[in-house]
Coordinates of C-alpha atoms and ligand atoms in Angstrom, one line a residue:
X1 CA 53.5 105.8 5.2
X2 CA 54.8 105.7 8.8
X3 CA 52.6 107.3 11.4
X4 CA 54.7 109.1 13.9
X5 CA 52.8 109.2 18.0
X6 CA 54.4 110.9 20.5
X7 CA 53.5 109.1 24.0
X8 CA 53.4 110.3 27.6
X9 CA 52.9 106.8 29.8
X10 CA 51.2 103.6 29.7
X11 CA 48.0 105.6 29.9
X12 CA 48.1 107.3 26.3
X13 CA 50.1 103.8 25.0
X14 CA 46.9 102.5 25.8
X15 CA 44.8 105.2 23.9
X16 CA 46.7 105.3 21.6
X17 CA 47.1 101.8 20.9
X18 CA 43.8 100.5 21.0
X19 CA 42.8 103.6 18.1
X20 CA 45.4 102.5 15.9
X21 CA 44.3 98.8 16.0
X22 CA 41.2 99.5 15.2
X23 CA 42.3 101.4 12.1
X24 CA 44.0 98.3 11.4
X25 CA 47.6 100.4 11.5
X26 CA 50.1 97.4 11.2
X27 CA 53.6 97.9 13.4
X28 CA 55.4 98.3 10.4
X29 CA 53.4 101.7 9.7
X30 CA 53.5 103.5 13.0
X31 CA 56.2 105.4 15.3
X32 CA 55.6 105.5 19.2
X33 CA 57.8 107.5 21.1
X34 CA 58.0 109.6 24.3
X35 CA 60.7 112.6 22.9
X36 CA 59.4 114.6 19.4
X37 CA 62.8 113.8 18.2
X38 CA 61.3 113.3 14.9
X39 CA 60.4 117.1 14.9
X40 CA 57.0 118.0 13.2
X41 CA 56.8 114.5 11.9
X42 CA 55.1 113.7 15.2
X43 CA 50.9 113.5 14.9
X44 CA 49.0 114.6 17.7
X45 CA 46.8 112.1 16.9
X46 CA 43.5 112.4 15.6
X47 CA 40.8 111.6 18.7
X48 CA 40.4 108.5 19.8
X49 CA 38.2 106.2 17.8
X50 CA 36.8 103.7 20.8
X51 CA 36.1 100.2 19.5
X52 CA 32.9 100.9 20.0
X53 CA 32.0 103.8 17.3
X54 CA 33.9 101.6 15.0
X55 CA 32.1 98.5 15.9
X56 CA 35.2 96.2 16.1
X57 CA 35.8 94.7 19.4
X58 CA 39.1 93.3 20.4
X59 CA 40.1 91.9 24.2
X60 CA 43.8 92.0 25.3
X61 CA 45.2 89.6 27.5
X62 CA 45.5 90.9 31.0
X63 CA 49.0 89.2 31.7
X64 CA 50.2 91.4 28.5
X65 CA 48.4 94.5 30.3
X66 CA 50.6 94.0 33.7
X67 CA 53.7 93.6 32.1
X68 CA 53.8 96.1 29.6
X69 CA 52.2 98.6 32.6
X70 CA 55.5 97.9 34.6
X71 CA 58.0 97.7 31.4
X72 CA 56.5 100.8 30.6
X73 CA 58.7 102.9 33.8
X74 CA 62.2 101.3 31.6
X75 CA 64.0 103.9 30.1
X76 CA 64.5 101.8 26.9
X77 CA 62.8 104.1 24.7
X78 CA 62.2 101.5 21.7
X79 CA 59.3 100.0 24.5
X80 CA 56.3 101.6 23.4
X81 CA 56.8 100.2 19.4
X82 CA 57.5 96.4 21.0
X83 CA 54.6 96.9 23.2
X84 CA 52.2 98.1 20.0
X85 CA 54.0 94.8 17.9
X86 CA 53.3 92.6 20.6
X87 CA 49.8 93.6 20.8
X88 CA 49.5 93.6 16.9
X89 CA 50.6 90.1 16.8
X90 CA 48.5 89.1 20.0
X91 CA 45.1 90.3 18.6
X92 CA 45.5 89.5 14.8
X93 CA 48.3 86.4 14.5
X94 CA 49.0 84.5 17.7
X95 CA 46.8 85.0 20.8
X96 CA 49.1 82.7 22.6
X97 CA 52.2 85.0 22.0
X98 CA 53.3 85.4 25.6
X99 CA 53.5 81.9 26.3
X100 CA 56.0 81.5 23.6
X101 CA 59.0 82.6 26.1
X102 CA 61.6 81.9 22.9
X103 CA 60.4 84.7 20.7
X104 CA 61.8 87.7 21.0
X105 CA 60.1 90.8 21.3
X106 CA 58.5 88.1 24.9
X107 CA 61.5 87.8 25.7
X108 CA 62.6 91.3 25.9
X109 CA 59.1 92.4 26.9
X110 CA 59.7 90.0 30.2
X111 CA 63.3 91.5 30.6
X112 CA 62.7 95.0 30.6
X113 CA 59.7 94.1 33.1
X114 CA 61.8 91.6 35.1
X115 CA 64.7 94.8 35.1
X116 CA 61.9 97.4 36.3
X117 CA 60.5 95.0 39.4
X118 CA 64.1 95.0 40.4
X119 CA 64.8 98.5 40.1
X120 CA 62.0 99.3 42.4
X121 CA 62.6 96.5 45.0
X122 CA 66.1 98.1 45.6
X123 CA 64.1 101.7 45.8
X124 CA 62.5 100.4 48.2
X125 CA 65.0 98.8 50.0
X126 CA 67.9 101.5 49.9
X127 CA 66.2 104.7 49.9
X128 CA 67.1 106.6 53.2
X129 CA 65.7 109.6 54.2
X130 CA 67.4 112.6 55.9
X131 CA 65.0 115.0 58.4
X132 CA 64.9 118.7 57.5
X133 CA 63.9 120.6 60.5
X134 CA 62.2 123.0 58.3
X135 CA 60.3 126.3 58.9
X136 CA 57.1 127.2 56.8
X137 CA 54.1 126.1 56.3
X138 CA 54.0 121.9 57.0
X139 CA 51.3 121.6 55.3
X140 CA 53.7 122.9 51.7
X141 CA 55.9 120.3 50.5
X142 CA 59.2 120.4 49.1
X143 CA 59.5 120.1 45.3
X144 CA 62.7 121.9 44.6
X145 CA 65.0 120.9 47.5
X146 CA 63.6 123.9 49.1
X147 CA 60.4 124.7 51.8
X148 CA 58.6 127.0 49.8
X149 CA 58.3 129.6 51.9
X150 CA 54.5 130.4 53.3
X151 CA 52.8 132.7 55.5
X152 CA 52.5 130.4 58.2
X153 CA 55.6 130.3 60.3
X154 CA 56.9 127.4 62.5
X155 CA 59.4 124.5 62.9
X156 CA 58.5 121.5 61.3
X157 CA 60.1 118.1 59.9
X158 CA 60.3 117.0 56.4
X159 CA 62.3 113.9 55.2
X160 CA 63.9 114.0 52.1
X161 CA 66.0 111.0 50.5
X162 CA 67.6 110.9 47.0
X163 CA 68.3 108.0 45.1
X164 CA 69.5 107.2 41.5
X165 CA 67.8 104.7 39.8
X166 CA 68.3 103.0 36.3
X167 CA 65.1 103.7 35.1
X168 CA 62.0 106.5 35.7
X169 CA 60.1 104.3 38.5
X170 CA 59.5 107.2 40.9
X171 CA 55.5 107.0 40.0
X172 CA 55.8 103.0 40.6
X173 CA 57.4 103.4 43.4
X174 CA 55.9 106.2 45.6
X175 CA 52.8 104.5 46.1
X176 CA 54.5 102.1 48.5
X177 CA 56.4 105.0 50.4
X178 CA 53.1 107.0 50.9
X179 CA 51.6 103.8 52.4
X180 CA 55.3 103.3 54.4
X181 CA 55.7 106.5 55.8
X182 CA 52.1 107.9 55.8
X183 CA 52.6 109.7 59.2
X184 CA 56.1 112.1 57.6
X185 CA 55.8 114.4 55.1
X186 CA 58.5 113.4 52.9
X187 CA 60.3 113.8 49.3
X188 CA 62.5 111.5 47.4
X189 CA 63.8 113.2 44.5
X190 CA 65.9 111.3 41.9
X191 CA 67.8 112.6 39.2
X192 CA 64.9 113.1 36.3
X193 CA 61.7 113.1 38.9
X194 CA 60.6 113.4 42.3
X195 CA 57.7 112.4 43.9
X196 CA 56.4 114.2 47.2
X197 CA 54.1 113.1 50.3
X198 CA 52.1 115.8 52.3
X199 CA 50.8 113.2 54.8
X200 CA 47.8 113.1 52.2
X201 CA 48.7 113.2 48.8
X202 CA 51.5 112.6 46.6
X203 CA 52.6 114.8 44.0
X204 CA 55.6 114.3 41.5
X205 CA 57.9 117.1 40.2
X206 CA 60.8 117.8 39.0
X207 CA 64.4 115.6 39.4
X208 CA 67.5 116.9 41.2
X209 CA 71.4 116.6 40.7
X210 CA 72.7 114.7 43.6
X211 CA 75.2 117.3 44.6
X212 CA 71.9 119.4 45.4
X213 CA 70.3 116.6 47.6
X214 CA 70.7 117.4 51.4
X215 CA 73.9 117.0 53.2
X216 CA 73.9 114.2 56.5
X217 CA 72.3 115.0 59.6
X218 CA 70.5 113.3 62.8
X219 CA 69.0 110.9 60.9
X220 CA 71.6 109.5 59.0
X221 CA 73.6 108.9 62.1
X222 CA 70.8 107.2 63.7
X223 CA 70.2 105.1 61.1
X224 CA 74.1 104.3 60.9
X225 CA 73.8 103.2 64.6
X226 CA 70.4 101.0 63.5
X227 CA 72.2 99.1 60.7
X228 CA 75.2 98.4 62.7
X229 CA 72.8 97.1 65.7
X230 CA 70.9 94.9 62.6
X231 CA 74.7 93.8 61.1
X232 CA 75.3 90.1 61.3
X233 CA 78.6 89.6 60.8
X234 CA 78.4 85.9 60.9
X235 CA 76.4 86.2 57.6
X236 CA 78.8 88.4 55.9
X237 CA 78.5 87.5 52.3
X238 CA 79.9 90.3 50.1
X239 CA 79.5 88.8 47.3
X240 CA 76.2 89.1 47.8
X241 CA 75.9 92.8 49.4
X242 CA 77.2 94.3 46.4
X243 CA 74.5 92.3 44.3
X244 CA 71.9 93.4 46.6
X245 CA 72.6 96.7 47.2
X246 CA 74.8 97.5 44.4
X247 CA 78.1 99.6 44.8
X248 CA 75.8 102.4 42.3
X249 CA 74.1 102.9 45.6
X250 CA 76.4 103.0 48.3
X251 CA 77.5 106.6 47.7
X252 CA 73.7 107.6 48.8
X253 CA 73.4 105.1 51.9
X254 CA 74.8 106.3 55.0
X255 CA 75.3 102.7 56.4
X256 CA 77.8 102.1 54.0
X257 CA 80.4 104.7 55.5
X258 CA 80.1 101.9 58.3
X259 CA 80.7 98.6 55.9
X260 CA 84.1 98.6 56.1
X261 CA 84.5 99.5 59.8
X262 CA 81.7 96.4 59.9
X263 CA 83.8 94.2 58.2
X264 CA 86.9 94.5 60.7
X265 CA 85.2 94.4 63.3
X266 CA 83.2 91.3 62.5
X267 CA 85.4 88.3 64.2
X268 CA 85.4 90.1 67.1
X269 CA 81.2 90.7 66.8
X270 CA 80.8 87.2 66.1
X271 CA 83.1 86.2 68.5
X272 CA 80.4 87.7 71.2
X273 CA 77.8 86.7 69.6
X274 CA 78.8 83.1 69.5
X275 CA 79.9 83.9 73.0
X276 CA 76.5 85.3 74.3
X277 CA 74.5 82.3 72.5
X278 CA 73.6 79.1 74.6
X279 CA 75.9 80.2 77.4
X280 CA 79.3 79.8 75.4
X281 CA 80.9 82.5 77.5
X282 CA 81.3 79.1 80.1
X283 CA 85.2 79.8 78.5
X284 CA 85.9 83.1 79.1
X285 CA 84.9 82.3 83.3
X286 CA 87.4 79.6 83.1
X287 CA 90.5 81.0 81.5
X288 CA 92.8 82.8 85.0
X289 CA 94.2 86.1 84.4
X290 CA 98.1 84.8 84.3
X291 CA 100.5 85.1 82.7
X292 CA 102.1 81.9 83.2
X293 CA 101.4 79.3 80.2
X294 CA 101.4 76.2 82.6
X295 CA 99.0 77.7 84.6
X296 CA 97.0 78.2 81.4
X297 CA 97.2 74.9 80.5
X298 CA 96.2 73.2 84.0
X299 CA 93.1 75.3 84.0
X300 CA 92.5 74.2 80.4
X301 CA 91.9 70.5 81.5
X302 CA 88.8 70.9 82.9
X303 CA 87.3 73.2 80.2
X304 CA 83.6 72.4 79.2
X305 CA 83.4 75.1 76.9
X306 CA 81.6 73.0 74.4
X307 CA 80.6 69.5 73.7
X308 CA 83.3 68.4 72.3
X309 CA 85.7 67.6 75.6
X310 CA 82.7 64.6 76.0
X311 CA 83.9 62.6 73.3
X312 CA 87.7 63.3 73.4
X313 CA 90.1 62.1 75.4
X314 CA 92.1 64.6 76.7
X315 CA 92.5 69.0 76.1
X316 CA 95.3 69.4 73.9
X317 CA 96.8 72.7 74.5
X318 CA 99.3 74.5 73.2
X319 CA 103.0 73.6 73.1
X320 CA 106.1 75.8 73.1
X321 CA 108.4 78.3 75.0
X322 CA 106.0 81.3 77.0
X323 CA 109.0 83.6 74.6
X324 CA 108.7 81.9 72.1
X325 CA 108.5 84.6 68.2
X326 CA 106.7 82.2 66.1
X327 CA 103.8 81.3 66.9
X328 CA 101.7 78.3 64.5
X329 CA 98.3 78.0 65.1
X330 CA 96.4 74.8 63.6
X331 CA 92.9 73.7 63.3
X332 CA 92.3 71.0 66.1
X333 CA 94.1 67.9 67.6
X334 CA 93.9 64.9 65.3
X335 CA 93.1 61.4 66.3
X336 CA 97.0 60.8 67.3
X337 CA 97.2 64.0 69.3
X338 CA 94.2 63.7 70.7
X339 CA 95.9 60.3 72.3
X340 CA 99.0 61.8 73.3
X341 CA 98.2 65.1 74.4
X342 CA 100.6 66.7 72.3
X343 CA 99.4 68.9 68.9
X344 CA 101.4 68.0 65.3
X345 CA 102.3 65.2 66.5
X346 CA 100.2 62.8 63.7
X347 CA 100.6 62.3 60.3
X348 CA 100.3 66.1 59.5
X349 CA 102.7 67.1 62.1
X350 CA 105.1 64.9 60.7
X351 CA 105.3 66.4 57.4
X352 CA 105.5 69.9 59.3
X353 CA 108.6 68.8 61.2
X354 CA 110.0 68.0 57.5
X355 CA 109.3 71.7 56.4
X356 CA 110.7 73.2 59.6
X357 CA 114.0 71.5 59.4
X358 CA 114.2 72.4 55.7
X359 CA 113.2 75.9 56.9
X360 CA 115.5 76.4 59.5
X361 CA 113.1 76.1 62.1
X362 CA 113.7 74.1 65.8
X363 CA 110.1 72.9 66.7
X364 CA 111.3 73.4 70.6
X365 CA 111.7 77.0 69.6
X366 CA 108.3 77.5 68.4
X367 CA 104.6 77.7 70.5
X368 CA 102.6 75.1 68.5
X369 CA 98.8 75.3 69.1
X370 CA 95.6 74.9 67.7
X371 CA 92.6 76.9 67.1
X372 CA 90.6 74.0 69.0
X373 CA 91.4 71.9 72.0
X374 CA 89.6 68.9 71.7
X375 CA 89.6 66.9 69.3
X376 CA 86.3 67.1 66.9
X377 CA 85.8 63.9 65.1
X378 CA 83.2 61.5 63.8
X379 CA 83.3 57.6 64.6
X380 CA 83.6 55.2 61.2
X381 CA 83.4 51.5 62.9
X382 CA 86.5 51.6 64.8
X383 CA 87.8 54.8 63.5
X384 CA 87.2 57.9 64.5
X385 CA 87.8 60.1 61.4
X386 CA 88.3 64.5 61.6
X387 CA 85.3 66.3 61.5
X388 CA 85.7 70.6 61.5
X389 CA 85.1 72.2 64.4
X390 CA 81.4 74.6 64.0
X391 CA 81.6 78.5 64.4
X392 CA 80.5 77.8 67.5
X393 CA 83.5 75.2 69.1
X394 CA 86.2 77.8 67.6
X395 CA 84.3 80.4 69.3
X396 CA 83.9 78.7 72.6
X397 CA 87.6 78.3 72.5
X398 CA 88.9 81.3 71.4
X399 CA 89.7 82.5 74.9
X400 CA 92.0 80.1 75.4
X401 CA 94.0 81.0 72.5
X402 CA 93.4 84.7 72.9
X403 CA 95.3 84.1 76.4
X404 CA 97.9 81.9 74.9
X405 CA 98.7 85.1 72.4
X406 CA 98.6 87.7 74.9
X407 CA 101.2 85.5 77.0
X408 CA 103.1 84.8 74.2
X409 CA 103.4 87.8 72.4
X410 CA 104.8 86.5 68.9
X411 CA 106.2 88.6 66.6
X412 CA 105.2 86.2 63.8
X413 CA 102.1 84.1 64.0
X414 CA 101.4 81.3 61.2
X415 CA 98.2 80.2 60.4
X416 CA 98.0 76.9 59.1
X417 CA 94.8 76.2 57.2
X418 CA 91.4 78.2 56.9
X419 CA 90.0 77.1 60.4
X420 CA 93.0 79.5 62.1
X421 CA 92.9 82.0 59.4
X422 CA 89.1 82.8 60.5
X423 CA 89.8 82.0 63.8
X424 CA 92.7 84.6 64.2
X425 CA 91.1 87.2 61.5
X426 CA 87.5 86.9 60.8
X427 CA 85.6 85.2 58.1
X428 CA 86.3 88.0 55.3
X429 CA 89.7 86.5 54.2
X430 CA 89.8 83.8 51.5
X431 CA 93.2 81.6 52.0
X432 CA 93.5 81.5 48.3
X433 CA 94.1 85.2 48.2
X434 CA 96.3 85.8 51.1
X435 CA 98.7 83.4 51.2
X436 CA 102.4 84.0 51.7
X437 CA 101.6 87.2 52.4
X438 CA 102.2 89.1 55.8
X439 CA 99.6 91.0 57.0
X440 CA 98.6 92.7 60.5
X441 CA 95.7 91.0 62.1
X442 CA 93.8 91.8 65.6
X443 CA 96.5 89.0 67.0
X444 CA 100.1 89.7 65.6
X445 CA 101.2 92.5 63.4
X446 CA 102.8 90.0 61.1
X447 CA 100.2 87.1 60.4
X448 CA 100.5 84.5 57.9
X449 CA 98.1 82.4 56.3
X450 CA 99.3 79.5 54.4
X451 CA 98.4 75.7 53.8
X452 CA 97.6 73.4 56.6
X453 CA 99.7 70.2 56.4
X454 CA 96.8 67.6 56.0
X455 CA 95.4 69.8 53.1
X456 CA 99.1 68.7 51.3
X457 CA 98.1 65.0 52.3
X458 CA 94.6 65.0 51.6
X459 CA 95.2 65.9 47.5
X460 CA 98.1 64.4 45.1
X461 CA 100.0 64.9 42.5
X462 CA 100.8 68.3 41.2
X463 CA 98.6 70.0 43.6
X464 CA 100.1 68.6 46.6
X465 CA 103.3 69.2 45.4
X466 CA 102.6 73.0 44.5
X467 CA 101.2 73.7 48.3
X468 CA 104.2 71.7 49.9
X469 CA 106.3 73.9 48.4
X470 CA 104.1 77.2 49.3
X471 CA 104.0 75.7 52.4
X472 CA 107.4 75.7 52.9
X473 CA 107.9 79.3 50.9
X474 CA 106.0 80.1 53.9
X475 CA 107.6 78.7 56.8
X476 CA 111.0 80.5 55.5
X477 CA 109.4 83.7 55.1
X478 CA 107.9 83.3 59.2
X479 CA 111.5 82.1 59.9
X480 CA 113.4 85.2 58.4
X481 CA 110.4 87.3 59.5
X482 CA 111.5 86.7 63.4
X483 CA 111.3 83.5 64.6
X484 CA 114.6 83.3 66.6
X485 CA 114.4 84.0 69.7
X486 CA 116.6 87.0 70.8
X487 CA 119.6 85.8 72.5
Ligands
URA501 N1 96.1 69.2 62.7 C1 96.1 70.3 63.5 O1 95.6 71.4 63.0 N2 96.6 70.3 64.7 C2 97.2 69.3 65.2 O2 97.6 69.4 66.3 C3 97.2 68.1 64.4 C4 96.7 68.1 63.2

């Protein structure tokens, strides 16, 4: 006949555990649960037995101890009979159980303790509190979303945060917040618990609804202005913020009003940054206030921005009429226009000159430049074969082509390749996704991103054939988008 125990926490588990192995209870014959949903069928069970008065002595493995302890905050409420099984079968069958990662109940006994370490690391990491300026007694604590009200009067602060995690960790947890913020008396409530600080002691109560937790104030905006200080947009991987703090949270974390204002503003952020690092702002001193492109160019000779202009022969600066509505911005000079001075005028210019004619496009009419100067290569015996500019070269000549923009003015800019689509808009677009189609960037109001020439020669066959014709898709689109000059 099945025993039916109701369970509290790891604690009573373990009373109640250790009892019913010494009664020799198999799995098969007992019930652990947290909730009476069985009704009366739930025993308060008789008093504890120690192995002692019975005289039968078992020892548990301590690893099973630590991980059943930690799986024992999931919500998963079929825990407490895997933990029993598992120690059944570890005490009477197999003592080597947990080694045995392929069966079954280890392997969910390792998940659910692998899912409640995780829960807790992003408690930790995304809680935020919000300060109360509270009046009472500081030495009551808020259990209710309330001060309780006390005889002794005065202003004091109180931090309260409220987070929603998957399972009930707030008693794993709090522990580390006490140690954390031991100076502030603080609360974090969650939606099924809270869990309070007095500067001395914690105390855990009862869970909140979120649309009762606090409202913003002081402390949210300062920590909005800390996160945006600490925001490295040259390590902008969202792919990766939404895994680590996942989109569940955002609604509770004030910094993440700021993520998209983040995001926009992160080729400019980088842009300084880069500019600020190693004394890459050497550009910005050389580039005149003019507007006159030739006068651009002539002070663009000299330019020791970066390294590069020690290996290469020559600047190669941009080409074109100063009114000129189309504007195409490469990658960098190749190893031919590096020679001559002149940008597209190699093997990948070549097959743009192909797609301009077929697009109705007179090169003479359009400013042709690149997103880097000097050519960036890498010698191969006697050939010096292309090598992508760094972060750090595009940066360091950015103000050149920010001043070739602001003379020009296009009305449509073309960005041939990845290098110029981060270049002119920031790291957070993927060329894949916004190809072929116009969108406003800090440059141009009408940008376009589309396939670089040498990516059509560098692949074959169907694939080069697919982005020639994008490419050239493209190119009609900038030409009916503007590109004649007006007459
Ligand atoms: N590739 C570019 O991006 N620019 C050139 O000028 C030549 C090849």
């Amino acid at each position: 006949m099945t025993q039916f125990i109701r369970v509290t926490d790891f604690a009573s588990f373990r009373e109640h555990a250790r009892m019913l192995i010494v009664a020799g209870v198999t799995p098969a014959n007992v019930s652990l649960a947290e909730q009476d949903s069985q009704g009366s069928l739930f025993e308060s069970p008789t008093p504890p037995r120690s192995s002692t008065t019975t005289g039968k002595r078992f020892s548990v493995p301590r690893k099973f101890v630590e991980l059943a302890q930690t799986a024992a905050y999931h919500r998963d409420p079929s825990k407490w009979n895997l933990f029993y099984r598992i120690l059944w079968r570890l005490v009477n069958e197999t003592p080597g159980l947990l080694e045995i990662t392929t069966d079954d109940d280890v392997a969910k006994l390792r998940q659910l303790e692998k899912e409640v370490r995780r829960d807790a690391h992003k408690m930790k990491a995304f809680v935020r509190f919000r300060k109360l300026v509270a009046n009472g007694d500081p030495n009551s604590v808020i259990t209710d979303n309330s001060v309780e009200e006390t005889a002794s009067g005065g202003d004091f602060e109180h931090f309260v945060a409220w987070h929603r995690p998957d399972n009930k960790i707030v008693k794993l947890v709090a522990p580390f917040f006490s140690r954390r913020f031991k100076g502030m008396r603080w609360t974090i409530f969650t939606p099924h618990e809270s869990a309070a600080w007095d500067g001395h002691q914690l105390s855990y109560g009862k869970g909140i609804a979120k649309s009762e937790a606090p409202g913003p104030d002081e402390l949210e905006a300062a920590w909005k202005t800390y996160y945006g200080a600490i925001f490295n947009p040259a390590r902008i991987k969202i792919a990766m913020m939404k895994s680590e703090m996942p989109v569940k949270h955002w609604g509770t974390l004030p910094e993440t009003e700021l993520i998209d204002e983040l995001l926009a503003a992160a080729p400019d952020r980088v842009d300084k940054m880069l500019s600020h690092v190693d004394g890459l702002d050497i550009t910005s001193k050389l580039v005149p206030a003019t507007s006159d492109l030739a006068d651009l160019r002539t002070a663009a000779i000299n330019c020791n921005g970066c390294t590069l202009c020690e290996a290469a022969t020559q600047t190669v600066f941009g080409l074109g009429p100063t009114d000129a509505t189309l504007m195409i911005v490469g990658e960098q000079p190749g190893d031919q226009e590096d020679l001559a001075g002149v940008p597209f005028v190699g093997p990948a210019g070549q097959l743009l000159d192909k797609l301009f004619e077929a697009a109705d496009i007179a090169r003479e009419q359009v400013y042709l430049t690149n997103a880097v100067k000097h050519f960036s290569f890498v010698e191969r015996g006697k050939q010096r074969l292309h090598k992508k500019p760094s972060s750090r070269e595009i940066a360091a000549c950015r103000p050149w082509l920010d001043a070739e923009i602001r003379i020009v003015k296009p009305k449509v800019l073309v960005c041939l390749g990845a290098t110029a689509l981060s270049a002119i808009a920031g790291r957070q677009h993927k060329l894949s996704d916004i190809r072929g189609v116009p969108f406003s960037s800090p440059a141009c109001d009408t940008t376009i991103a589309t396939w670089h020439p040498a990516s059509i020669l560098r692949v074959d066959g169907q694939l080069s054939a697919q982005r020639r014709s994008q490419l050239q898709e493209d190119l009609h689109l900038a030409q009916s988008l503007g590109y004649m000059r007006p007459s």
